[in-house]
GROMACS .gro file of C-alpha atoms in nm:
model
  448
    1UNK     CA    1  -8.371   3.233  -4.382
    2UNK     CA    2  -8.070   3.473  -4.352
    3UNK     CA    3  -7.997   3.319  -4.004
    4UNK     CA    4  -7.989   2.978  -4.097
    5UNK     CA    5  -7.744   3.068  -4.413
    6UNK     CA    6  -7.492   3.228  -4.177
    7UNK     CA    7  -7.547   2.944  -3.941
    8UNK     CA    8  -7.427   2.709  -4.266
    9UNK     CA    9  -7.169   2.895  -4.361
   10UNK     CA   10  -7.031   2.852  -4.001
   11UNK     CA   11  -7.000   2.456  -4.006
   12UNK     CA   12  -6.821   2.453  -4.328
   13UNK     CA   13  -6.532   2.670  -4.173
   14UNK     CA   14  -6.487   2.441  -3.884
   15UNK     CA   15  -6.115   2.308  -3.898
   16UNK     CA   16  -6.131   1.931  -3.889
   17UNK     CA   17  -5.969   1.762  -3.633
   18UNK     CA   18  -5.578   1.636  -3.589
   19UNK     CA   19  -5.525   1.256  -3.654
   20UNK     CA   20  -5.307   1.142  -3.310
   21UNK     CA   21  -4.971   0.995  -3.417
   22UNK     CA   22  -4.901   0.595  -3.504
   23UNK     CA   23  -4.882   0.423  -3.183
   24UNK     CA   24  -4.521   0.249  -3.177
   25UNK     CA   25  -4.277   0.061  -2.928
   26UNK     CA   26  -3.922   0.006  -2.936
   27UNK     CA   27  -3.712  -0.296  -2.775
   28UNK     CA   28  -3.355  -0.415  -2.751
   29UNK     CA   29  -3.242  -0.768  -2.706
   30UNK     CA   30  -3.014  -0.778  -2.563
   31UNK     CA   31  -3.058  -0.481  -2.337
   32UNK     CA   32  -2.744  -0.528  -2.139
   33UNK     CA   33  -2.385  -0.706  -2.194
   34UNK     CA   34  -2.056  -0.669  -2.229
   35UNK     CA   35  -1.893  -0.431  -2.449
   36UNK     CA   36  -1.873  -0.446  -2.815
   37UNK     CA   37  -2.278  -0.506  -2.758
   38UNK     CA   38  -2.424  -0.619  -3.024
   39UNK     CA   39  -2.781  -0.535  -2.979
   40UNK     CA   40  -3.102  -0.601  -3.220
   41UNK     CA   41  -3.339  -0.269  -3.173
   42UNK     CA   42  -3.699  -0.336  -3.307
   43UNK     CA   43  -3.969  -0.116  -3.376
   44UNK     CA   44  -4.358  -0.214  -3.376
   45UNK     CA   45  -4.713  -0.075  -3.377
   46UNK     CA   46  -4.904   0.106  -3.632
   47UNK     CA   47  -4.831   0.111  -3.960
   48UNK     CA   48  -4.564   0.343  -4.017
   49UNK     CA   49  -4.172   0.448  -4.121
   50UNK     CA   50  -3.912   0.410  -3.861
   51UNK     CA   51  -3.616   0.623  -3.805
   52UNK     CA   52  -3.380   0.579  -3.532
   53UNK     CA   53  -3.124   0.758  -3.316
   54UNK     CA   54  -2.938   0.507  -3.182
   55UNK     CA   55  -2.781   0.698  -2.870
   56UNK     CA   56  -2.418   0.691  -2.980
   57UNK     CA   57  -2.371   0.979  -3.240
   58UNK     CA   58  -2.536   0.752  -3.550
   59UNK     CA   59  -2.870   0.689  -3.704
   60UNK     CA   60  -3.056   0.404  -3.872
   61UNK     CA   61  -3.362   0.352  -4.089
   62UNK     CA   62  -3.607   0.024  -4.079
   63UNK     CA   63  -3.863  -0.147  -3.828
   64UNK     CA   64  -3.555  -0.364  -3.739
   65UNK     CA   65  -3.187  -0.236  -3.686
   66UNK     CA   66  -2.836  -0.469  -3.529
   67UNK     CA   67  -2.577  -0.184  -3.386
   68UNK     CA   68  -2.274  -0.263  -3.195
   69UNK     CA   69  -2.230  -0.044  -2.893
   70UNK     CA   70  -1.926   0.026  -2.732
   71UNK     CA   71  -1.906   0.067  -2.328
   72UNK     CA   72  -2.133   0.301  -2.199
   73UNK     CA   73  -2.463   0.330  -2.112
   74UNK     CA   74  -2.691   0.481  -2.450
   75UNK     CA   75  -3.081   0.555  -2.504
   76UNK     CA   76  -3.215   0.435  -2.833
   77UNK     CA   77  -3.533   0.653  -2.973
   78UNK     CA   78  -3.748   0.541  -3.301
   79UNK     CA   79  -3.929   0.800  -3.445
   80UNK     CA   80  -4.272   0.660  -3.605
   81UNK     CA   81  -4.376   0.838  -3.911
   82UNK     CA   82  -4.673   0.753  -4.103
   83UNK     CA   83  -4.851   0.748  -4.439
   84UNK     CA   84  -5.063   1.063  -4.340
   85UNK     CA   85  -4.705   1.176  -4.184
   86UNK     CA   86  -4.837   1.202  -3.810
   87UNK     CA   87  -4.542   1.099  -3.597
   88UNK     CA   88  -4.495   0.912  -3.286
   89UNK     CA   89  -4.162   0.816  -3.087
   90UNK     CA   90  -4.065   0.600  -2.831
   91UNK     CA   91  -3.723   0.492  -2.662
   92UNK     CA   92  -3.501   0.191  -2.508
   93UNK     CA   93  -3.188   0.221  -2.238
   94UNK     CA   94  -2.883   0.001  -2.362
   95UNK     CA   95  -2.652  -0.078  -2.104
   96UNK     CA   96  -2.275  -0.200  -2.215
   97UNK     CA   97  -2.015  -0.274  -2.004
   98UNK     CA   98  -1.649  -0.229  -2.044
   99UNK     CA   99  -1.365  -0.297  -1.806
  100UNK     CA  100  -0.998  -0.085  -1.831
  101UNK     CA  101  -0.670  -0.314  -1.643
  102UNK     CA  102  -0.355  -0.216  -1.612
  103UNK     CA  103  -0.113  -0.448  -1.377
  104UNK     CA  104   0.256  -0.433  -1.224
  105UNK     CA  105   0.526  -0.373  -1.447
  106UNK     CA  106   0.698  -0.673  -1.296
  107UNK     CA  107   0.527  -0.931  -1.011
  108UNK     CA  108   0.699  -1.141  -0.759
  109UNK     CA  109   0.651  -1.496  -0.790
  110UNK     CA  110   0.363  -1.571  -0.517
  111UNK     CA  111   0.397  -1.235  -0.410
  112UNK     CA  112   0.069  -0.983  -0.413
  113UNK     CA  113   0.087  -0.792  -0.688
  114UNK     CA  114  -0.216  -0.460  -0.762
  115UNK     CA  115  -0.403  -0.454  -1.046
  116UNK     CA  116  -0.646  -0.104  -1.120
  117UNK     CA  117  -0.833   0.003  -1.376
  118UNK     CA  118  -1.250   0.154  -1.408
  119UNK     CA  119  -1.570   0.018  -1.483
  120UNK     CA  120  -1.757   0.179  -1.757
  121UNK     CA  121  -2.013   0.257  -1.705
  122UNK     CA  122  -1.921   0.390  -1.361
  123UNK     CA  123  -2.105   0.150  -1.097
  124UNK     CA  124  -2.005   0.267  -0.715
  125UNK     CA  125  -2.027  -0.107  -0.511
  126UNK     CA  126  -1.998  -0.330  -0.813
  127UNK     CA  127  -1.802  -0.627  -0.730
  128UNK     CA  128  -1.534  -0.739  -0.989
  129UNK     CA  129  -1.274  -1.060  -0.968
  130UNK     CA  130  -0.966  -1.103  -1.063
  131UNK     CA  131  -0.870  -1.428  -1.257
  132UNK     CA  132  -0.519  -1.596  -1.308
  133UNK     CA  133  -0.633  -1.783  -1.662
  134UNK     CA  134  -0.927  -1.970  -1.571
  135UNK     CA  135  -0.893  -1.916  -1.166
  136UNK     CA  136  -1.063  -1.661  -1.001
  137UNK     CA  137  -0.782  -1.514  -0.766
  138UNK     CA  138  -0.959  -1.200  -0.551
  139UNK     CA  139  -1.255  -0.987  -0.561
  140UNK     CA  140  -1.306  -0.623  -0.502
  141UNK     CA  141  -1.580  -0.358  -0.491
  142UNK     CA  142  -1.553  -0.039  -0.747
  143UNK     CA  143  -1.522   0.273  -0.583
  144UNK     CA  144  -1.640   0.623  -0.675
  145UNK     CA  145  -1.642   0.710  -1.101
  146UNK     CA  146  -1.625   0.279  -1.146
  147UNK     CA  147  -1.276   0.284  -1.027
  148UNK     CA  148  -1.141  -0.016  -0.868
  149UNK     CA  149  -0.769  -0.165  -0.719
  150UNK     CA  150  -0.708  -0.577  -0.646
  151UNK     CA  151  -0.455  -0.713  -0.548
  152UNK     CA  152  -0.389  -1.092  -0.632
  153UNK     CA  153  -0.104  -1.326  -0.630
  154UNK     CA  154   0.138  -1.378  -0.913
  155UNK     CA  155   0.177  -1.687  -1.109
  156UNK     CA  156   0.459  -1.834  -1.332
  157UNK     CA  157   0.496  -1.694  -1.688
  158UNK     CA  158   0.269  -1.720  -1.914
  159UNK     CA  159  -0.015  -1.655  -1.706
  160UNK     CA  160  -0.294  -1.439  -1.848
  161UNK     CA  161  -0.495  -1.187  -1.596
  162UNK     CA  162  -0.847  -1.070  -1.595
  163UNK     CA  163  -1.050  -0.886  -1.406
  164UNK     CA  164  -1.417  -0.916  -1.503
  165UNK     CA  165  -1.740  -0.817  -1.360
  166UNK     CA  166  -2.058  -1.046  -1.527
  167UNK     CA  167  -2.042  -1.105  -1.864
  168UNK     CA  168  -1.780  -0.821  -1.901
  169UNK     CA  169  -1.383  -0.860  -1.963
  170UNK     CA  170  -1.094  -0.689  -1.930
  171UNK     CA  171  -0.797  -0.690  -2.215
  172UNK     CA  172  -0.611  -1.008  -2.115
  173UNK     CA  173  -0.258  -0.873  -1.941
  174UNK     CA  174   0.081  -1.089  -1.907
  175UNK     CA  175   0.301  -0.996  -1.587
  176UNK     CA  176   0.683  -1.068  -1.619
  177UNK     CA  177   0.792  -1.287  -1.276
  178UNK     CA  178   1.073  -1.201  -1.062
  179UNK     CA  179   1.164  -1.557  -0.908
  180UNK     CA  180   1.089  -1.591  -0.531
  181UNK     CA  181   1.395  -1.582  -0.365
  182UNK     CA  182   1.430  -1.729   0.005
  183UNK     CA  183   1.741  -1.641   0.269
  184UNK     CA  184   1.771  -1.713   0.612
  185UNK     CA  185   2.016  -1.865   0.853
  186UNK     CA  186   2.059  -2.141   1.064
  187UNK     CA  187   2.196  -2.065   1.365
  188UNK     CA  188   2.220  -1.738   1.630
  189UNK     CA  189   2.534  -1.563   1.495
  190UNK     CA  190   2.681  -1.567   1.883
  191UNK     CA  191   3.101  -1.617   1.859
  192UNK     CA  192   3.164  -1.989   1.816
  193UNK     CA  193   2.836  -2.109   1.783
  194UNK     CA  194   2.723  -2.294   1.382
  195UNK     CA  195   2.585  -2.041   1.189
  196UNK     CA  196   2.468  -2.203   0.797
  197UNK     CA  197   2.351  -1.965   0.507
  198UNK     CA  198   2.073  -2.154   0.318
  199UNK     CA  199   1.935  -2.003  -0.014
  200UNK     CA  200   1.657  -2.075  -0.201
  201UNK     CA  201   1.495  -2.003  -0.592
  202UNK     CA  202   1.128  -2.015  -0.620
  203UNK     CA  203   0.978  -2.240  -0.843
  204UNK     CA  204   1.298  -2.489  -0.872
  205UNK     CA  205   1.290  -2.411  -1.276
  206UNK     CA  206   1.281  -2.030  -1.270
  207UNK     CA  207   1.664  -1.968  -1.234
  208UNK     CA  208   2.060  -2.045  -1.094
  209UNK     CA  209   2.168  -1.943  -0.782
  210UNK     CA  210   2.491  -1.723  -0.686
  211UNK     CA  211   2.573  -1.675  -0.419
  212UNK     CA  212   2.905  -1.435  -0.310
  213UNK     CA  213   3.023  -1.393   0.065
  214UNK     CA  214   3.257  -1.061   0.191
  215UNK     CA  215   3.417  -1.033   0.511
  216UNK     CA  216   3.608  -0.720   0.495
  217UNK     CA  217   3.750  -0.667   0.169
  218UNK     CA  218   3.792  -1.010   0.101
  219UNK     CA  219   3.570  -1.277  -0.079
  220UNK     CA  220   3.515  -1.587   0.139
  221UNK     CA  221   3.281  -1.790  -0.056
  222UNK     CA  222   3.188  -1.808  -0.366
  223UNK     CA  223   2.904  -2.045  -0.518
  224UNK     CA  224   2.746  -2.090  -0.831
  225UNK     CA  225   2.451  -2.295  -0.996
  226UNK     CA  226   2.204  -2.532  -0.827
  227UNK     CA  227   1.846  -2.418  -0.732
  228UNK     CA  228   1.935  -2.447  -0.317
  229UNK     CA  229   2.241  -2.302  -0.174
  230UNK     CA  230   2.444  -2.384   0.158
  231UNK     CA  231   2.734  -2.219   0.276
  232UNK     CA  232   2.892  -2.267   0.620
  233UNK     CA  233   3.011  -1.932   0.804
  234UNK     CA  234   3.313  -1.936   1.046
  235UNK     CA  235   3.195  -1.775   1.353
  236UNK     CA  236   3.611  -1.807   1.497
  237UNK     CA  237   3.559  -1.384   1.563
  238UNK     CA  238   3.330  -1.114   1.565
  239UNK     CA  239   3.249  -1.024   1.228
  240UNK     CA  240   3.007  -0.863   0.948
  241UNK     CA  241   2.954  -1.117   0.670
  242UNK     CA  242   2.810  -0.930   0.330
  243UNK     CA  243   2.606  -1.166   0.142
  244UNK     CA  244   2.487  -1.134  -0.224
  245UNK     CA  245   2.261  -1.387  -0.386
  246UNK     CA  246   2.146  -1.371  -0.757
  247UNK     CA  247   1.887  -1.546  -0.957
  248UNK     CA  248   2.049  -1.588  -1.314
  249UNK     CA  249   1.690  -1.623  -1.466
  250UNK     CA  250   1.521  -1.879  -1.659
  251UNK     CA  251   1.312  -1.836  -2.009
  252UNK     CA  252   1.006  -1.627  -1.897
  253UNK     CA  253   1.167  -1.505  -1.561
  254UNK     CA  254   1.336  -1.176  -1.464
  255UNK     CA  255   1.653  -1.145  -1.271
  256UNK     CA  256   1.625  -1.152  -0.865
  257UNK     CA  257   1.916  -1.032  -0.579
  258UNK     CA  258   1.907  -0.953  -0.234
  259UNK     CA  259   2.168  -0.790  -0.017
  260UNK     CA  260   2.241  -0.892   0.313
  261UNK     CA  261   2.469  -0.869   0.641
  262UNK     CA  262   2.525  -1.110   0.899
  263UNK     CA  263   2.710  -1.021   1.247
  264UNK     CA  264   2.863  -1.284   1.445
  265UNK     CA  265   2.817  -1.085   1.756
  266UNK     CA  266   2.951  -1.152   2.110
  267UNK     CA  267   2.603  -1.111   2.289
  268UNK     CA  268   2.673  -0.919   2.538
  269UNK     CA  269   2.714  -0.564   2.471
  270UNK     CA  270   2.696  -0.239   2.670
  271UNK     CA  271   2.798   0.132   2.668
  272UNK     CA  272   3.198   0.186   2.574
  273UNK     CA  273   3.187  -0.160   2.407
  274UNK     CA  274   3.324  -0.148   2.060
  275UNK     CA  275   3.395  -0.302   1.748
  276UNK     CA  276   3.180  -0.549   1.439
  277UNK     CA  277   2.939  -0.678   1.715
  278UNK     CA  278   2.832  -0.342   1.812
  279UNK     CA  279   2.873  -0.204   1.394
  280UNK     CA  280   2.634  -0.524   1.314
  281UNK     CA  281   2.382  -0.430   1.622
  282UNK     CA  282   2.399  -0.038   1.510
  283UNK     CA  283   2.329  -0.212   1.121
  284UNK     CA  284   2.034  -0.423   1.255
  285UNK     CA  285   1.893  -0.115   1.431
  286UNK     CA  286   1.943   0.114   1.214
  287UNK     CA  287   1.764  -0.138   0.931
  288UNK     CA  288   1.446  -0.188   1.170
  289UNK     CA  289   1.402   0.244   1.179
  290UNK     CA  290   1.542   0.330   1.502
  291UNK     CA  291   1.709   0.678   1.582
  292UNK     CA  292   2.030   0.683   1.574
  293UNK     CA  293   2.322   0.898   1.556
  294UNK     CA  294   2.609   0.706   1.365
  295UNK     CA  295   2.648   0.380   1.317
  296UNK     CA  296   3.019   0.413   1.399
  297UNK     CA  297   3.073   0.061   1.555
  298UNK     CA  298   3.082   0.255   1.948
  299UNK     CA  299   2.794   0.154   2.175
  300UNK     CA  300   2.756   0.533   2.294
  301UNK     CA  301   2.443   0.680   2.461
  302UNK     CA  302   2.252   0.683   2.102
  303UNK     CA  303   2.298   0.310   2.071
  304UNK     CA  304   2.181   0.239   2.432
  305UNK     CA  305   1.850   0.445   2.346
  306UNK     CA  306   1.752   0.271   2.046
  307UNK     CA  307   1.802  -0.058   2.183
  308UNK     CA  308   1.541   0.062   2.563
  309UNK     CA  309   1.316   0.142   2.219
  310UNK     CA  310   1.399  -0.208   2.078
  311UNK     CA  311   1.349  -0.324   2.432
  312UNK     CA  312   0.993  -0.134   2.476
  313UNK     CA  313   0.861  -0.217   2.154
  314UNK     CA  314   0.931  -0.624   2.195
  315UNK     CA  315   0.848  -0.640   2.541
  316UNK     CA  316   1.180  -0.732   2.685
  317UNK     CA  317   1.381  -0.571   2.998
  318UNK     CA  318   1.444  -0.214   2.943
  319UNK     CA  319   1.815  -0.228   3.030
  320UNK     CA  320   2.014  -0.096   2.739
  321UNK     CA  321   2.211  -0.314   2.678
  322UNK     CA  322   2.198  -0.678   2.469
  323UNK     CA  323   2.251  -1.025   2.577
  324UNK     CA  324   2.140  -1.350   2.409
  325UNK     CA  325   1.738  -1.312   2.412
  326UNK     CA  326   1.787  -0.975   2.252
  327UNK     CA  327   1.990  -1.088   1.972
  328UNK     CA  328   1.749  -1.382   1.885
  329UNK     CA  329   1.419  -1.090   1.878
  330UNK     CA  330   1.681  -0.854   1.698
  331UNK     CA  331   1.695  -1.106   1.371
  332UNK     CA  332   1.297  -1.189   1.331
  333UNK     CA  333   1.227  -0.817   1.392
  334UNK     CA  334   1.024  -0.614   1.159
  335UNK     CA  335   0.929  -0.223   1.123
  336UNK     CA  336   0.675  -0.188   1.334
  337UNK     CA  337   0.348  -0.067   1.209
  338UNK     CA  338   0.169   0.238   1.313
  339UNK     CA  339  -0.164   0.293   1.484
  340UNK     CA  340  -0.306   0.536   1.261
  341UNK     CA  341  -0.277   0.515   0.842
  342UNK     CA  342  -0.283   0.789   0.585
  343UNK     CA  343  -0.108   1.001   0.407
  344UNK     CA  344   0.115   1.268   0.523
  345UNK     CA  345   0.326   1.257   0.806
  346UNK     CA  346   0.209   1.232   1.192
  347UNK     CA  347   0.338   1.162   1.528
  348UNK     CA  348   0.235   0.908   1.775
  349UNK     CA  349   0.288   0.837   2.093
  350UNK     CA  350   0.238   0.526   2.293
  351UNK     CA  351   0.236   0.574   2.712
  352UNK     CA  352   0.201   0.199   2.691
  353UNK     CA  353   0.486   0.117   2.473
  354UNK     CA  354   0.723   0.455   2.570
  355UNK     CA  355   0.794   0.521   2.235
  356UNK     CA  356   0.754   0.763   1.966
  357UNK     CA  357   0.677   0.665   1.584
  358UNK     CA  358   0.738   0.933   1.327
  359UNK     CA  359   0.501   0.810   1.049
  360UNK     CA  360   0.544   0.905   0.699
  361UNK     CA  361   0.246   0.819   0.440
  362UNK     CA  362   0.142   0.508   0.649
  363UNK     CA  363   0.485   0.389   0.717
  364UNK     CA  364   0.721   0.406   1.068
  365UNK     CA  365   1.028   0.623   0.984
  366UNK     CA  366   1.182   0.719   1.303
  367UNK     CA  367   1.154   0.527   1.651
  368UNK     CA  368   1.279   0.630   1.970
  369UNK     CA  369   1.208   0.616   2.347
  370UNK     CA  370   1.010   0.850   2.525
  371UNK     CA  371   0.918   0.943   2.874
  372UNK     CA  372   0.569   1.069   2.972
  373UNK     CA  373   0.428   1.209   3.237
  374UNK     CA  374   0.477   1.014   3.582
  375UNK     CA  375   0.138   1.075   3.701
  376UNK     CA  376  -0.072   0.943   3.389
  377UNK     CA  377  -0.121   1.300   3.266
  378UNK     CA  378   0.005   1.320   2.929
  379UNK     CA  379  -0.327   1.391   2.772
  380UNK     CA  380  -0.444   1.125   2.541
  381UNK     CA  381  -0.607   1.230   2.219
  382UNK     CA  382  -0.541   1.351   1.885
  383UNK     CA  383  -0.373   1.697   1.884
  384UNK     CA  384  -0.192   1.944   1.692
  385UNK     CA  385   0.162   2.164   1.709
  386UNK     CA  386   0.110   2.476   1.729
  387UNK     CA  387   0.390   2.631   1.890
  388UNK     CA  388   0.820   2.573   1.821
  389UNK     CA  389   1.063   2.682   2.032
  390UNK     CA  390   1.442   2.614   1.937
  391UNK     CA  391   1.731   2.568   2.186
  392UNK     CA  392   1.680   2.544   2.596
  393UNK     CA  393   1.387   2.706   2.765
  394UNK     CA  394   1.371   2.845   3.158
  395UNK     CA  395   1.263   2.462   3.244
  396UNK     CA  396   1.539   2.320   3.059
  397UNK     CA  397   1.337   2.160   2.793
  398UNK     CA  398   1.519   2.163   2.481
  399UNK     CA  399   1.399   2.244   2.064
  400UNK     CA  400   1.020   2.211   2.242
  401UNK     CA  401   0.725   2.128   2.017
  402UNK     CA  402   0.435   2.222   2.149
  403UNK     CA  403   0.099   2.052   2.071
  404UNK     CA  404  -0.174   2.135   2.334
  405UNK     CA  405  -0.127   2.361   2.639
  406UNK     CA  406   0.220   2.315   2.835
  407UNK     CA  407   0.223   2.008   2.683
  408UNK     CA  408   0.579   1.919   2.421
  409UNK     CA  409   0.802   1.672   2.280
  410UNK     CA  410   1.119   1.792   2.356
  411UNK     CA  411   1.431   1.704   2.460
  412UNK     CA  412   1.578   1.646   2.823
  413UNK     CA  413   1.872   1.543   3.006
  414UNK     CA  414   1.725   1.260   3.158
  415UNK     CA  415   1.507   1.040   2.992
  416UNK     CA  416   1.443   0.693   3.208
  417UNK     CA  417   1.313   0.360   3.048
  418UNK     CA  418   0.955   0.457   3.286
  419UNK     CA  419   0.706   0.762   3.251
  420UNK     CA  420   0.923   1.062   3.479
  421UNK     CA  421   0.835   1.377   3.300
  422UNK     CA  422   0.591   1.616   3.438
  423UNK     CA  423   0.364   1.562   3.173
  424UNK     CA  424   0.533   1.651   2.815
  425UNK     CA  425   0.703   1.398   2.603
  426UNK     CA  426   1.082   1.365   2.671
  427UNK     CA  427   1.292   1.268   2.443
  428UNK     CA  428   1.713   1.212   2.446
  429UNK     CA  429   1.878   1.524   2.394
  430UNK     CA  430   2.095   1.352   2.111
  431UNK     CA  431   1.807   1.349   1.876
  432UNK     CA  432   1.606   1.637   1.997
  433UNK     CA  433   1.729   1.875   1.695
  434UNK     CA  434   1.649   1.603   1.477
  435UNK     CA  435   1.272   1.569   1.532
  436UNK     CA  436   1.231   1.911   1.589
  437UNK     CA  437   1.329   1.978   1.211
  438UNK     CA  438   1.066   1.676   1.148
  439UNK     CA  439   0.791   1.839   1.300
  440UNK     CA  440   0.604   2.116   1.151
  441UNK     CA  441   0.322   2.329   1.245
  442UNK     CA  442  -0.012   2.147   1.252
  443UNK     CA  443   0.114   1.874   1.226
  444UNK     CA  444  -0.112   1.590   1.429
  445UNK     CA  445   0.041   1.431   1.732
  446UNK     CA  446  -0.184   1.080   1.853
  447UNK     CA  447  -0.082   1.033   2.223
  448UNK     CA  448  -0.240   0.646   2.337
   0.00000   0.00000   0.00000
């Protein structure tokens, strides 16, 4: 009997046991958009009280909530509570997307203009366009942290830009247009021969033309008005024309000018020659990024060894001096453009070409001719200086710049249109100091 008591007194102490929480789910509709989101969040399951934490800093009460969300990506969590205050939670993933633009202070009419700005939330390999209104214009991937950069051409006023990815928009953005503004001439420049100054404004309502022409001191044309421009030169003499031409703009346009010189040149020039032609040449030169020492209007030494480089660079005879075919690849000429990219500043050398590019953040800034080794054996590869020495060495090799083994640019006494040297990089003595103070240690020399 006293067994069985203590036996019931045993069950009664027995704590019951713990109700599980209301069962509950959460949804969002819609899950994903474009920024301000509005997005429904609902609650269901057991009966119950809902509070919410909706992911952004705020709260909300109810089995059904509407929240805006701005760009980002958010998690929603309901907690269930109910009548017997058991609780039970459960969660949804918002995603809202936002898109940052910024574009060119001013944009050339037709020209390529950049546009950057960040998807948010970051997405690396998203692809976003660019629209001009309601044309889509480029596309582009985002890079790391959402960031992205298009380029896309410019239209006329007015025009909005967008860049969007899905759903998702930009901030509309207005570009001010700088007028396109065409110049060339017809006809060589050679002494006696028609040479014609034509102008043009781009589109024919986005400005005035004027047009102002120097020879010396002394204006010898002066036009105004019109959308298309042609002036006559006199070619009687060897001369340097200076040429101005201004777009007077139009409502919604921004002012335009360009600068430019024109030599009528007697073709054929050579060491000792003198005078404009060879002051126009030196100009032209000088314009395109090749060494030189003055332009003083004397064909010296410096001015027959930027136009071998000229020469090597276009593929024409390596004899240092100009005639009629020269002149002709002088005025379509552009900078050349390196091998290798990047930023900072490198050197490169091409045993193909003869010629040595200084190259500053992705850009040529210095050409002149080289000679390599006669044998083939300048190494090829990508090396680094790491030895100067200034003034004349036992071999003759002047301000050397050494960049693997006996191996340097440096200057000589002789340095043919043809690979002569023993195996360094010879360049004219004339510019030697020049590049030296150009190069600094570690810095990468590309021999090709």
């Amino acid at each position: 009997m006293r067994r069985a008591a203590i036996f019931l007194t045993a069950l009664v102490f027995v704590p019951a046991a713990h109700a599980s929480g209301p069962q509950v789910t959460a949804q969002a509709s819609p899950a994903t958009g474009a920024a301000p989101l509005t997005v429904t969040l609902t609650a269901g399951g057991d009966l119950a009280t809902y509070h919410w934490d909706l992911g952004d800093g705020t709260t909300a009460d109810g089995a059904v909530v509407q929240h805006v969300y701005p760009a980002g990506r958010f998690v929603a969590r309901v907690t269930a509570t109910s009548p017997t205050g058991e609780t039970g939670q459960a969660q949804v993933k918002i995603t809202s997307f936002g898109l940052s633009a910024t574009g060119p202070h001013v944009g050339g009419y037709q020209q390529r203009a950049r546009f950057h700005g960040r998807l948010i939330p970051a997405l690396k390999g998203a692809r976003i366009a660019l629209y001009r209104d309601s044309r889509r214009i480029a596309t582009a991937k985002t890079g790391r942290g959402g960031r992205y950069s298009i380029r896309g051409r410019i239209g006329a006023p007015g025009a909005q830009y967008t860049v969007r990815y899905g759903t998702a928009s930009s901030a509309p953005l207005t570009v001010p247009v700088r007028p396109g503004l065409d110049t060339s001439f017809a006809g060589s420049g050679q002494i006696g021969r028609r040479l014609v100054l034509i102008a043009r404004v781009r589109p024919s309502n986005a400005g005035a033309l004027t047009v102002r022409v120097w020879r010396g001191k002394r204006v010898v044309a002066n036009r105004s008005g019109g959308r298309r421009v042609k002036i006559r030169l006199g070619t009687g003499r060897a001369t340097t024309y200076r040429i101005r031409v201004t777009v007077t703009p139009a409502a919604g346009y921004v002012a335009n000018s360009r600068r430019l010189l024109r030599t009528v040149f007697v073709p054929d020039l050579r060491i000792g020659s003198r005078g404009p032609s060879v002051y126009g040449l030196e100009q032209r030169l000088h314009e395109l990024h090749l060494a030189l020492g003055a332009a003083d209007g004397y064909y010296g030494f410096d001015t027959a060894d930027a136009v071998v480089a000229f020469q090597k660079l276009h593929g024409l005879s390596r004899t240092g001096t100009t005639d009629a075919r020269f002149w002709r690849e002088l005025e379509v000429a552009h900078v050349p453009v390196p091998r290798f990219a990047g930023p900072g500043t490198h050197v490169e050398v091409s045993k193909e070409r003869q010629v040595l590019l200084f190259v500053r953040d992705g850009e040529v800034a210095l050409v002149l001719t080289v000679s390599t080794g006669a044998t083939g054996n300048t190494p090829v590869g990508l090396w680094h200086v790491y030895s100067k020495v200034p003034g004349f060495n036992a071999k003759e090799m002047y301000y050397s710049s050494f960049f693997i083994g006996g191996f340097a640019i440096h200057g000589y006494h002789s340095v043919p249109a043809y690979p002569a040297s023993h195996g360094c990089v010879r360049i004219p003595l004339w510019v030697a100091q020049r590049v030296y103070s150009l190069v600094d240690y570690g810095m990468a020399v590309y021999v090709y």
